[in-house]
Amino acid sequence: MNVVDVETPGGSYPIHIGPGRLDALDQCIPADATAIAVVTNPTVAALYAERAEAALARTGKRVLRIELPDGEAYKDWQSLNLIFDALLGNRLDRRCVLVALGGGVIGDMTGFAAAVYMRGVRFLQVPTTLLAQVDSSVGGKTAVNHPLGKNMIGAFYQPIAVEIDTDVLGTLPAREVSAGLAEVIKYGLILDPAFWNWCEENAQKLRALDRDAISHAIRRSCELKAQVVGKDERESGLRAILNLGHTFGHAIESGLGYGAWLHGEAVGCGMVQAAELSADVAGFGRADVERVRALVQAIGCPVVAPDLGADRWLDLMQVDKKTEGGSIRYVLMTRIGEAVTRPAPDDAVRAVLARTTQ
Ligand code: NAD
Ligand code: GLY
């Protein structure tokens, strides 16, 4: 088992990475917990809820299951209320522990519910998609979507631990693996050129979920994310670079309707668009743009964005948490392994949209 520690002002906790972690969940439940609520969806429940619950039952505490509808389209207030309905209906008190068993959608919603239920209860992240294992379960960003913008309603709220069972990736559809790999290569592009090179060399092994390659990718991604979040938990500066590709990507997601493209697919394509913009306004090398496009393609993500119309693109990109005083701020690369956040002229963005959409 690998352990990566996350240390933030809002809470410090371990990330445990290895096979079979689902069977050890009881070890993560504090002794003073009064009850445990497993929040999941029907897809993940059918595969893993019984195993998770069997481990949690060894604590001797009451274990409740809450199932939310599956999908990005359900990452909303209505689903959030289903959690509160179940917690209140079953009289769970403020010493209960919520367990997020699922991908990023379940993790983000469970974390938000934990942040506000009775003004805050403890929660455990048990991410079951690659994307959630390398990104969303770490760092305490929790949220639901609003029809006008993605992840617009939420809170920073850290879990008490992240339990990554690498075995569960075996049931993940190939498209979801590719979406998760988009977030993996993102870390190399913004922070670690050696890791980027390694991802280029191992793209096919990663897609095939080769055990050693995927374990290394998960551990390195968690280490890099933990470093950034440890320096800037609440995104007052540095953490914004973790949003590389997200300004374009979120526009794709909300523009096409949540769920049409997977979040990771939109981020992958958004990284190609951000690379193009970086070449035009931040001195990023043209040859490096092609490396970005080639790797995004090699991991199985789209590299051509939908044509939403340039005006609509710009409108959609305005609804971004990085926007300041009406000015959209983009994460741009200066070279592989180095990123900055800054505005860019609309004309330059329009030029990029013209050559990256179809
Ligand atoms: P997801 O949660 O929708 O999961 C993808 C699909 O895989 C779902 O149908 C799910 O039921 C299924 N699934 C989950 N585990 C499985 C398994 N082991 N085997 C088979 N099927 C499985 O999507 P996601 O890509 O995990 O997460 C995307 C979400 O994460 C977005 O809402 C995004 O905004 C959010 N996110 C948050 C952060 C953060 O820092 N909080 C970071 C990145 C992304
Ligand atoms: N996924 C971006 C962040 O956690 O800040």
Tab-separated table of C-alpha atoms and ligand atoms in Angstrom:
chain	number	residue	atom	x	y	z
A	1	MET	CA	0.000	0.000	0.000
A	2	ASN	CA	1.156	3.569	-0.759
A	3	VAL	CA	0.353	6.474	1.532
A	4	VAL	CA	0.276	10.134	0.512
A	5	ASP	CA	-0.377	12.729	3.198
A	6	VAL	CA	-2.456	15.832	2.578
A	7	GLU	CA	-1.892	18.749	4.956
A	8	THR	CA	-4.150	21.791	4.764
A	9	PRO	CA	-5.420	24.363	7.277
A	10	GLY	CA	-8.881	22.812	6.846
A	11	GLY	CA	-7.688	19.330	7.771
A	12	SER	CA	-4.878	16.821	7.318
A	13	TYR	CA	-5.506	13.242	6.240
A	14	PRO	CA	-3.961	10.227	4.554
A	15	ILE	CA	-4.615	8.898	1.061
A	16	HIS	CA	-4.218	5.097	1.119
A	17	ILE	CA	-3.613	3.574	-2.332
A	18	GLY	CA	-3.592	-0.155	-3.039
A	19	PRO	CA	-5.593	-3.245	-3.914
A	20	GLY	CA	-8.280	-4.409	-1.493
A	21	ARG	CA	-8.765	-1.110	0.356
A	22	LEU	CA	-12.555	-1.573	0.181
A	23	ASP	CA	-12.231	-4.406	2.670
A	24	ALA	CA	-10.419	-2.207	5.169
A	25	LEU	CA	-12.866	0.693	5.391
A	26	ASP	CA	-13.683	-0.082	9.034
A	27	GLN	CA	-10.157	1.064	9.939
A	28	CYS	CA	-11.019	4.604	8.806
A	29	ILE	CA	-14.088	5.126	10.987
A	30	PRO	CA	-13.442	7.118	14.175
A	31	ALA	CA	-14.336	5.306	17.400
A	32	ASP	CA	-16.797	8.007	18.450
A	33	ALA	CA	-18.897	7.792	15.245
A	34	THR	CA	-22.556	7.091	15.970
A	35	ALA	CA	-23.605	5.838	12.522
A	36	ILE	CA	-22.302	5.529	8.958
A	37	ALA	CA	-24.145	6.547	5.777
A	38	VAL	CA	-22.774	5.160	2.501
A	39	VAL	CA	-23.715	7.503	-0.342
A	40	THR	CA	-23.499	5.834	-3.744
A	41	ASN	CA	-25.443	5.235	-6.977
A	42	PRO	CA	-27.094	2.098	-8.401
A	43	THR	CA	-24.185	1.341	-10.792
A	44	VAL	CA	-21.510	1.400	-8.098
A	45	ALA	CA	-23.808	-0.121	-5.465
A	46	ALA	CA	-24.386	-3.202	-7.610
A	47	LEU	CA	-20.626	-3.716	-7.878
A	48	TYR	CA	-19.164	-2.660	-4.551
A	49	ALA	CA	-21.663	-1.569	-1.886
A	50	GLU	CA	-22.030	-4.956	-0.209
A	51	ARG	CA	-18.265	-5.342	0.193
A	52	ALA	CA	-17.888	-1.804	1.518
A	53	GLU	CA	-20.803	-2.227	3.910
A	54	ALA	CA	-19.528	-5.591	5.163
A	55	ALA	CA	-16.228	-3.944	6.104
A	56	LEU	CA	-17.966	-0.956	7.705
A	57	ALA	CA	-20.299	-3.258	9.676
A	58	ARG	CA	-17.254	-4.629	11.495
A	59	THR	CA	-17.197	-1.355	13.439
A	60	GLY	CA	-20.422	-2.502	15.123
A	61	LYS	CA	-22.086	0.754	14.088
A	62	ARG	CA	-25.318	1.203	12.166
A	63	VAL	CA	-24.670	1.359	8.403
A	64	LEU	CA	-27.205	3.056	6.151
A	65	ARG	CA	-27.119	3.171	2.330
A	66	ILE	CA	-28.250	6.216	0.333
A	67	GLU	CA	-28.511	5.744	-3.443
A	68	LEU	CA	-28.603	8.771	-5.742
A	69	PRO	CA	-29.384	8.614	-9.464
A	70	ASP	CA	-26.246	8.028	-11.551
A	71	GLY	CA	-24.782	10.749	-13.733
A	72	GLU	CA	-23.525	14.303	-14.079
A	73	ALA	CA	-27.060	15.396	-15.012
A	74	TYR	CA	-28.104	14.544	-11.423
A	75	LYS	CA	-25.329	16.512	-9.696
A	76	ASP	CA	-27.846	19.046	-8.423
A	77	TRP	CA	-29.853	20.366	-5.488
A	78	GLN	CA	-32.532	17.725	-5.921
A	79	SER	CA	-30.057	14.864	-5.450
A	80	LEU	CA	-28.391	16.696	-2.579
A	81	ASN	CA	-31.770	16.887	-0.848
A	82	LEU	CA	-32.153	13.107	-1.147
A	83	ILE	CA	-29.082	12.827	1.101
A	84	PHE	CA	-30.538	15.234	3.672
A	85	ASP	CA	-33.933	13.474	3.522
A	86	ALA	CA	-32.271	10.139	4.341
A	87	LEU	CA	-29.975	11.533	7.046
A	88	LEU	CA	-32.800	13.372	8.822
A	89	GLY	CA	-35.360	10.618	8.217
A	90	ASN	CA	-33.019	8.135	9.886
A	91	ARG	CA	-32.163	10.567	12.705
A	92	LEU	CA	-28.422	10.635	12.031
A	93	ASP	CA	-26.749	13.036	14.446
A	94	ARG	CA	-23.690	15.255	14.071
A	95	ARG	CA	-21.304	12.425	15.000
A	96	CYS	CA	-22.307	10.362	11.952
A	97	VAL	CA	-19.781	9.712	9.162
A	98	LEU	CA	-20.698	9.901	5.464
A	99	VAL	CA	-18.872	7.594	3.059
A	100	ALA	CA	-18.717	8.690	-0.604
A	101	LEU	CA	-18.575	5.451	-2.593
A	102	GLY	CA	-18.394	6.319	-6.299
A	103	GLY	CA	-16.897	8.646	-8.858
A	104	GLY	CA	-16.441	12.393	-8.746
A	105	VAL	CA	-20.156	13.119	-8.914
A	106	ILE	CA	-20.878	11.113	-5.767
A	107	GLY	CA	-17.720	12.428	-4.064
A	108	ASP	CA	-18.482	16.096	-4.767
A	109	MET	CA	-22.110	15.797	-3.642
A	110	THR	CA	-21.382	13.739	-0.532
A	111	GLY	CA	-18.643	16.165	0.470
A	112	PHE	CA	-20.983	19.120	0.066
A	113	ALA	CA	-23.694	17.348	2.071
A	114	ALA	CA	-21.132	16.616	4.813
A	115	ALA	CA	-20.026	20.273	4.821
A	116	VAL	CA	-23.503	21.569	5.559
A	117	TYR	CA	-25.437	18.778	7.315
A	118	MET	CA	-25.804	19.989	10.898
A	119	ARG	CA	-23.114	22.579	9.962
A	120	GLY	CA	-20.567	19.883	9.254
A	121	VAL	CA	-20.086	16.148	9.795
A	122	ARG	CA	-17.104	13.946	8.933
A	123	PHE	CA	-16.817	12.187	5.601
A	124	LEU	CA	-14.628	9.600	3.926
A	125	GLN	CA	-13.795	9.541	0.218
A	126	VAL	CA	-13.816	6.102	-1.439
A	127	PRO	CA	-13.288	7.022	-5.111
A	128	THR	CA	-14.131	4.297	-7.637
A	129	THR	CA	-13.293	5.995	-10.963
A	130	LEU	CA	-9.782	6.808	-12.115
A	131	LEU	CA	-10.722	10.479	-12.333
A	132	ALA	CA	-11.929	10.516	-8.742
A	133	GLN	CA	-8.842	8.600	-7.553
A	134	VAL	CA	-6.379	11.024	-9.129
A	135	ASP	CA	-8.234	14.270	-8.636
A	136	SER	CA	-11.707	14.872	-7.260
A	137	SER	CA	-11.421	12.908	-4.002
A	138	VAL	CA	-8.322	14.883	-2.954
A	139	GLY	CA	-8.256	18.484	-1.795
A	140	GLY	CA	-11.726	19.180	-0.424
A	141	LYS	CA	-13.537	20.840	-3.322
A	142	THR	CA	-17.204	19.881	-3.065
A	143	ALA	CA	-20.100	21.142	-5.172
A	144	VAL	CA	-23.265	20.696	-7.182
A	145	ASN	CA	-23.916	22.124	-10.642
A	146	HIS	CA	-26.287	24.994	-11.407
A	147	PRO	CA	-28.038	25.116	-14.810
A	148	LEU	CA	-26.034	28.307	-15.488
A	149	GLY	CA	-22.640	26.966	-14.480
A	150	LYS	CA	-20.720	23.918	-13.417
A	151	ASN	CA	-19.775	23.370	-9.756
A	152	MET	CA	-21.024	26.864	-8.960
A	153	ILE	CA	-22.564	25.988	-5.595
A	154	GLY	CA	-20.255	24.321	-3.100
A	155	ALA	CA	-17.734	24.498	-0.275
A	156	PHE	CA	-14.135	23.681	0.564
A	157	TYR	CA	-14.441	20.796	2.998
A	158	GLN	CA	-11.766	18.159	3.590
A	159	PRO	CA	-12.481	14.438	4.115
A	160	ILE	CA	-11.028	12.494	7.065
A	161	ALA	CA	-9.297	10.057	4.669
A	162	VAL	CA	-9.205	8.953	1.033
A	163	GLU	CA	-9.282	5.184	0.447
A	164	ILE	CA	-8.230	4.251	-3.092
A	165	ASP	CA	-8.848	0.618	-3.998
A	166	THR	CA	-7.019	0.130	-7.288
A	167	ASP	CA	-8.875	-3.165	-7.957
A	168	VAL	CA	-12.178	-1.386	-8.630
A	169	LEU	CA	-10.800	0.124	-11.839
A	170	GLY	CA	-11.217	-3.307	-13.439
A	171	THR	CA	-14.943	-2.680	-13.986
A	172	LEU	CA	-14.565	0.850	-15.332
A	173	PRO	CA	-15.644	1.363	-18.979
A	174	ALA	CA	-12.736	2.271	-21.310
A	175	ARG	CA	-14.213	5.715	-21.982
A	176	GLU	CA	-14.112	6.498	-18.254
A	177	VAL	CA	-10.475	5.341	-18.079
A	178	SER	CA	-9.588	7.793	-20.858
A	179	ALA	CA	-11.448	10.587	-19.064
A	180	GLY	CA	-9.469	9.905	-15.876
A	181	LEU	CA	-6.193	9.890	-17.786
A	182	ALA	CA	-6.897	13.456	-18.937
A	183	GLU	CA	-6.531	14.604	-15.319
A	184	VAL	CA	-3.390	12.464	-14.911
A	185	ILE	CA	-1.538	14.044	-17.827
A	186	LYS	CA	-2.728	17.472	-16.644
A	187	TYR	CA	-0.414	17.192	-13.605
A	188	GLY	CA	2.609	16.594	-15.841
A	189	LEU	CA	1.729	19.489	-18.070
A	190	ILE	CA	1.409	22.030	-15.258
A	191	LEU	CA	3.906	20.751	-12.695
A	192	ASP	CA	6.206	17.914	-13.642
A	193	PRO	CA	7.906	17.582	-17.065
A	194	ALA	CA	9.449	14.208	-16.132
A	195	PHE	CA	5.992	12.839	-15.310
A	196	TRP	CA	4.685	14.239	-18.610
A	197	ASN	CA	7.441	12.410	-20.518
A	198	TRP	CA	6.657	9.232	-18.589
A	199	CYS	CA	2.945	9.567	-19.513
A	200	GLU	CA	3.898	9.942	-23.185
A	201	GLU	CA	5.974	6.766	-22.982
A	202	ASN	CA	3.322	4.794	-21.084
A	203	ALA	CA	0.056	6.014	-22.643
A	204	GLN	CA	-0.948	2.595	-23.960
A	205	LYS	CA	-0.071	0.810	-20.708
A	206	LEU	CA	-2.158	3.377	-18.828
A	207	ARG	CA	-5.150	2.852	-21.135
A	208	ALA	CA	-4.813	-0.896	-20.614
A	209	LEU	CA	-4.722	-0.348	-16.821
A	210	ASP	CA	-1.353	-2.071	-16.525
A	211	ARG	CA	-1.066	-2.587	-12.765
A	212	ASP	CA	2.353	-0.986	-12.212
A	213	ALA	CA	1.767	1.905	-14.600
A	214	ILE	CA	-1.640	2.830	-13.213
A	215	SER	CA	-0.444	2.565	-9.592
A	216	HIS	CA	2.446	4.898	-10.363
A	217	ALA	CA	0.127	7.346	-12.149
A	218	ILE	CA	-2.331	7.421	-9.233
A	219	ARG	CA	0.391	7.894	-6.625
A	220	ARG	CA	2.232	10.637	-8.551
A	221	SER	CA	-1.035	12.464	-9.315
A	222	CYS	CA	-2.044	12.383	-5.649
A	223	GLU	CA	1.412	13.581	-4.566
A	224	LEU	CA	1.329	16.514	-6.985
A	225	LYS	CA	-2.217	17.468	-6.054
A	226	ALA	CA	-1.407	17.210	-2.330
A	227	GLN	CA	1.566	19.563	-2.813
A	228	VAL	CA	-0.565	22.214	-4.518
A	229	VAL	CA	-3.508	21.944	-2.128
A	230	GLY	CA	-1.115	22.047	0.840
A	231	LYS	CA	0.153	25.443	-0.350
A	232	ASP	CA	-3.203	26.924	-1.406
A	233	GLU	CA	-6.222	25.078	-0.062
A	234	ARG	CA	-8.782	27.730	-1.004
A	235	GLU	CA	-7.466	28.642	-4.437
A	236	SER	CA	-6.307	32.147	-3.694
A	237	GLY	CA	-3.511	31.692	-6.245
A	238	LEU	CA	-1.465	28.605	-7.112
A	239	ARG	CA	-4.329	26.056	-6.962
A	240	ALA	CA	-5.964	27.666	-9.990
A	241	ILE	CA	-3.409	25.921	-12.234
A	242	LEU	CA	-5.179	22.634	-11.445
A	243	ASN	CA	-7.960	24.021	-13.626
A	244	LEU	CA	-5.909	23.724	-16.821
A	245	GLY	CA	-8.346	22.933	-19.633
A	246	HIS	CA	-11.350	23.524	-17.387
A	247	THR	CA	-12.373	26.983	-18.654
A	248	PHE	CA	-12.844	25.555	-22.150
A	249	GLY	CA	-13.964	22.183	-20.772
A	250	HIS	CA	-16.697	23.526	-18.507
A	251	ALA	CA	-18.102	25.488	-21.464
A	252	ILE	CA	-18.336	22.225	-23.423
A	253	GLU	CA	-20.071	20.499	-20.504
A	254	SER	CA	-22.643	23.185	-19.777
A	255	GLY	CA	-23.010	24.172	-23.472
A	256	LEU	CA	-23.864	20.633	-24.624
A	257	GLY	CA	-25.809	19.751	-21.470
A	258	TYR	CA	-24.239	17.991	-18.460
A	259	GLY	CA	-23.367	14.392	-19.258
A	260	ALA	CA	-23.114	14.682	-23.077
A	261	TRP	CA	-19.308	14.697	-22.817
A	262	LEU	CA	-17.590	13.190	-19.781
A	263	HIS	CA	-15.903	15.751	-17.558
A	264	GLY	CA	-12.448	14.296	-18.290
A	265	GLU	CA	-13.108	14.298	-22.038
A	266	ALA	CA	-14.021	17.984	-21.890
A	267	VAL	CA	-10.901	18.720	-19.833
A	268	GLY	CA	-8.711	16.759	-22.283
A	269	CYS	CA	-10.034	18.694	-25.261
A	270	GLY	CA	-9.885	21.905	-23.215
A	271	MET	CA	-6.166	21.288	-22.605
A	272	VAL	CA	-5.564	21.206	-26.363
A	273	GLN	CA	-7.432	24.513	-26.681
A	274	ALA	CA	-5.497	25.980	-23.737
A	275	ALA	CA	-2.245	24.821	-25.364
A	276	GLU	CA	-3.206	26.593	-28.600
A	277	LEU	CA	-4.001	29.784	-26.674
A	278	SER	CA	-0.751	29.436	-24.713
A	279	ALA	CA	1.208	29.293	-27.964
A	280	ASP	CA	-0.512	32.458	-29.201
A	281	VAL	CA	-0.222	34.578	-26.047
A	282	ALA	CA	2.177	32.961	-23.545
A	283	GLY	CA	5.157	31.773	-25.573
A	284	PHE	CA	4.332	28.043	-25.379
A	285	GLY	CA	6.145	26.207	-28.173
A	286	ARG	CA	4.218	25.151	-31.286
A	287	ALA	CA	5.896	21.732	-31.172
A	288	ASP	CA	4.675	21.356	-27.589
A	289	VAL	CA	1.090	22.121	-28.676
A	290	GLU	CA	1.374	19.130	-31.002
A	291	ARG	CA	2.719	16.983	-28.156
A	292	VAL	CA	-0.326	17.945	-26.077
A	293	ARG	CA	-2.704	17.141	-28.926
A	294	ALA	CA	-0.950	13.804	-29.587
A	295	LEU	CA	-1.063	12.686	-25.955
A	296	VAL	CA	-4.695	13.715	-25.440
A	297	GLN	CA	-5.510	11.669	-28.545
A	298	ALA	CA	-3.318	8.771	-27.415
A	299	ILE	CA	-5.158	8.448	-24.097
A	300	GLY	CA	-8.457	8.287	-26.007
A	301	CYS	CA	-9.946	11.753	-25.469
A	302	PRO	CA	-11.385	14.059	-28.159
A	303	VAL	CA	-9.156	16.815	-29.550
A	304	VAL	CA	-11.759	18.720	-31.595
A	305	ALA	CA	-14.296	20.769	-29.621
A	306	PRO	CA	-17.983	21.244	-30.511
A	307	ASP	CA	-18.930	24.360	-32.439
A	308	LEU	CA	-21.136	26.228	-29.968
A	309	GLY	CA	-20.661	29.572	-31.768
A	310	ALA	CA	-17.886	31.914	-30.613
A	311	ASP	CA	-20.220	34.344	-28.779
A	312	ARG	CA	-21.841	31.496	-26.866
A	313	TRP	CA	-18.407	30.012	-26.050
A	314	LEU	CA	-17.308	33.317	-24.540
A	315	ASP	CA	-20.584	33.666	-22.615
A	316	LEU	CA	-20.253	30.166	-21.208
A	317	MET	CA	-16.606	30.685	-20.269
A	318	GLN	CA	-17.545	33.852	-18.333
A	319	VAL	CA	-19.364	31.644	-15.815
A	320	ASP	CA	-16.144	30.413	-14.240
A	321	LYS	CA	-14.913	30.796	-10.687
A	322	LYS	CA	-11.637	32.238	-12.002
A	323	THR	CA	-13.459	35.147	-13.711
A	324	GLU	CA	-12.612	38.438	-11.964
A	325	GLY	CA	-14.519	41.671	-12.624
A	326	GLY	CA	-15.940	40.192	-15.823
A	327	SER	CA	-12.491	39.241	-17.143
A	328	ILE	CA	-12.000	35.530	-17.890
A	329	ARG	CA	-8.722	34.177	-16.514
A	330	TYR	CA	-7.166	31.234	-18.371
A	331	VAL	CA	-4.636	28.687	-17.194
A	332	LEU	CA	-1.851	28.879	-19.779
A	333	MET	CA	1.402	26.963	-20.185
A	334	THR	CA	4.677	28.766	-20.684
A	335	ARG	CA	6.420	25.418	-21.226
A	336	ILE	CA	5.723	21.788	-20.343
A	337	GLY	CA	5.731	21.613	-16.553
A	338	GLU	CA	4.992	25.315	-15.952
A	339	ALA	CA	1.635	27.126	-15.927
A	340	VAL	CA	0.321	30.620	-15.162
A	341	THR	CA	-3.178	32.076	-14.754
A	342	ARG	CA	-4.012	35.292	-16.590
A	343	PRO	CA	-6.565	36.991	-18.873
A	344	ALA	CA	-6.248	36.727	-22.664
A	345	PRO	CA	-7.671	39.051	-25.344
A	346	ASP	CA	-11.073	37.918	-26.704
A	347	ASP	CA	-9.690	38.151	-30.244
A	348	ALA	CA	-6.990	35.601	-29.419
A	349	VAL	CA	-9.575	33.285	-27.854
A	350	ARG	CA	-11.835	33.632	-30.902
A	351	ALA	CA	-8.913	32.701	-33.150
A	352	VAL	CA	-8.294	29.566	-31.064
A	353	LEU	CA	-12.002	28.661	-31.140
A	354	ALA	CA	-12.027	29.051	-34.929
A	355	ARG	CA	-9.283	26.436	-35.343
A	356	THR	CA	-10.203	24.005	-32.536
A	357	THR	CA	-13.970	23.615	-33.001
A	358	GLN	CA	-16.035	21.803	-35.624
B	1	NAD	P1	-18.896	9.956	-12.406
B	1	NAD	O1	-18.874	10.149	-10.958
B	1	NAD	O2	-20.129	10.329	-13.141
B	1	NAD	O3	-18.540	8.429	-12.708
B	1	NAD	C1	-18.506	7.999	-14.044
B	1	NAD	C2	-19.368	6.751	-14.267
B	1	NAD	O4	-18.662	5.597	-13.807
B	1	NAD	C3	-20.688	6.755	-13.532
B	1	NAD	O5	-21.681	6.193	-14.329
B	1	NAD	C4	-20.399	5.845	-12.331
B	1	NAD	O6	-21.558	5.258	-11.798
B	1	NAD	C5	-19.492	4.826	-12.946
B	1	NAD	N1	-18.581	4.138	-12.039
B	1	NAD	C6	-17.958	4.621	-10.958
B	1	NAD	N2	-17.076	3.736	-10.485
B	1	NAD	C7	-17.153	2.655	-11.278
B	1	NAD	C8	-16.473	1.408	-11.315
B	1	NAD	N3	-15.477	1.123	-10.464
B	1	NAD	N4	-16.818	0.503	-12.249
B	1	NAD	C9	-17.786	0.795	-13.170
B	1	NAD	N5	-18.447	1.975	-13.214
B	1	NAD	C10	-18.124	2.888	-12.277
B	1	NAD	O7	-17.701	10.750	-13.114
B	1	NAD	P2	-16.188	11.030	-12.687
B	1	NAD	O8	-15.454	11.167	-13.939
B	1	NAD	O9	-15.723	10.082	-11.655
B	1	NAD	O10	-16.260	12.452	-11.963
B	1	NAD	C11	-16.625	13.621	-12.665
B	1	NAD	C12	-17.057	14.669	-11.678
B	1	NAD	O11	-15.986	14.993	-10.817
B	1	NAD	C13	-17.520	15.955	-12.321
B	1	NAD	O12	-18.732	16.356	-11.761
B	1	NAD	C14	-16.420	16.938	-11.965
B	1	NAD	O13	-16.878	18.258	-11.866
B	1	NAD	C15	-15.935	16.412	-10.660
B	1	NAD	N6	-14.552	16.788	-10.323
B	1	NAD	C16	-14.326	17.340	-9.115
B	1	NAD	C17	-13.030	17.684	-8.734
B	1	NAD	C18	-12.772	18.198	-7.346
B	1	NAD	O14	-11.661	18.651	-7.079
B	1	NAD	N7	-13.709	18.105	-6.443
B	1	NAD	C19	-11.975	17.462	-9.612
B	1	NAD	C20	-12.244	16.895	-10.855
B	1	NAD	C21	-13.545	16.562	-11.210
B	2	GLY	N1	-9.634	19.888	-9.767
B	2	GLY	C1	-9.183	21.195	-9.423
B	2	GLY	C2	-8.902	21.383	-7.992
B	2	GLY	O1	-9.089	20.499	-7.187
B	2	GLY	O2	-8.507	22.446	-7.593
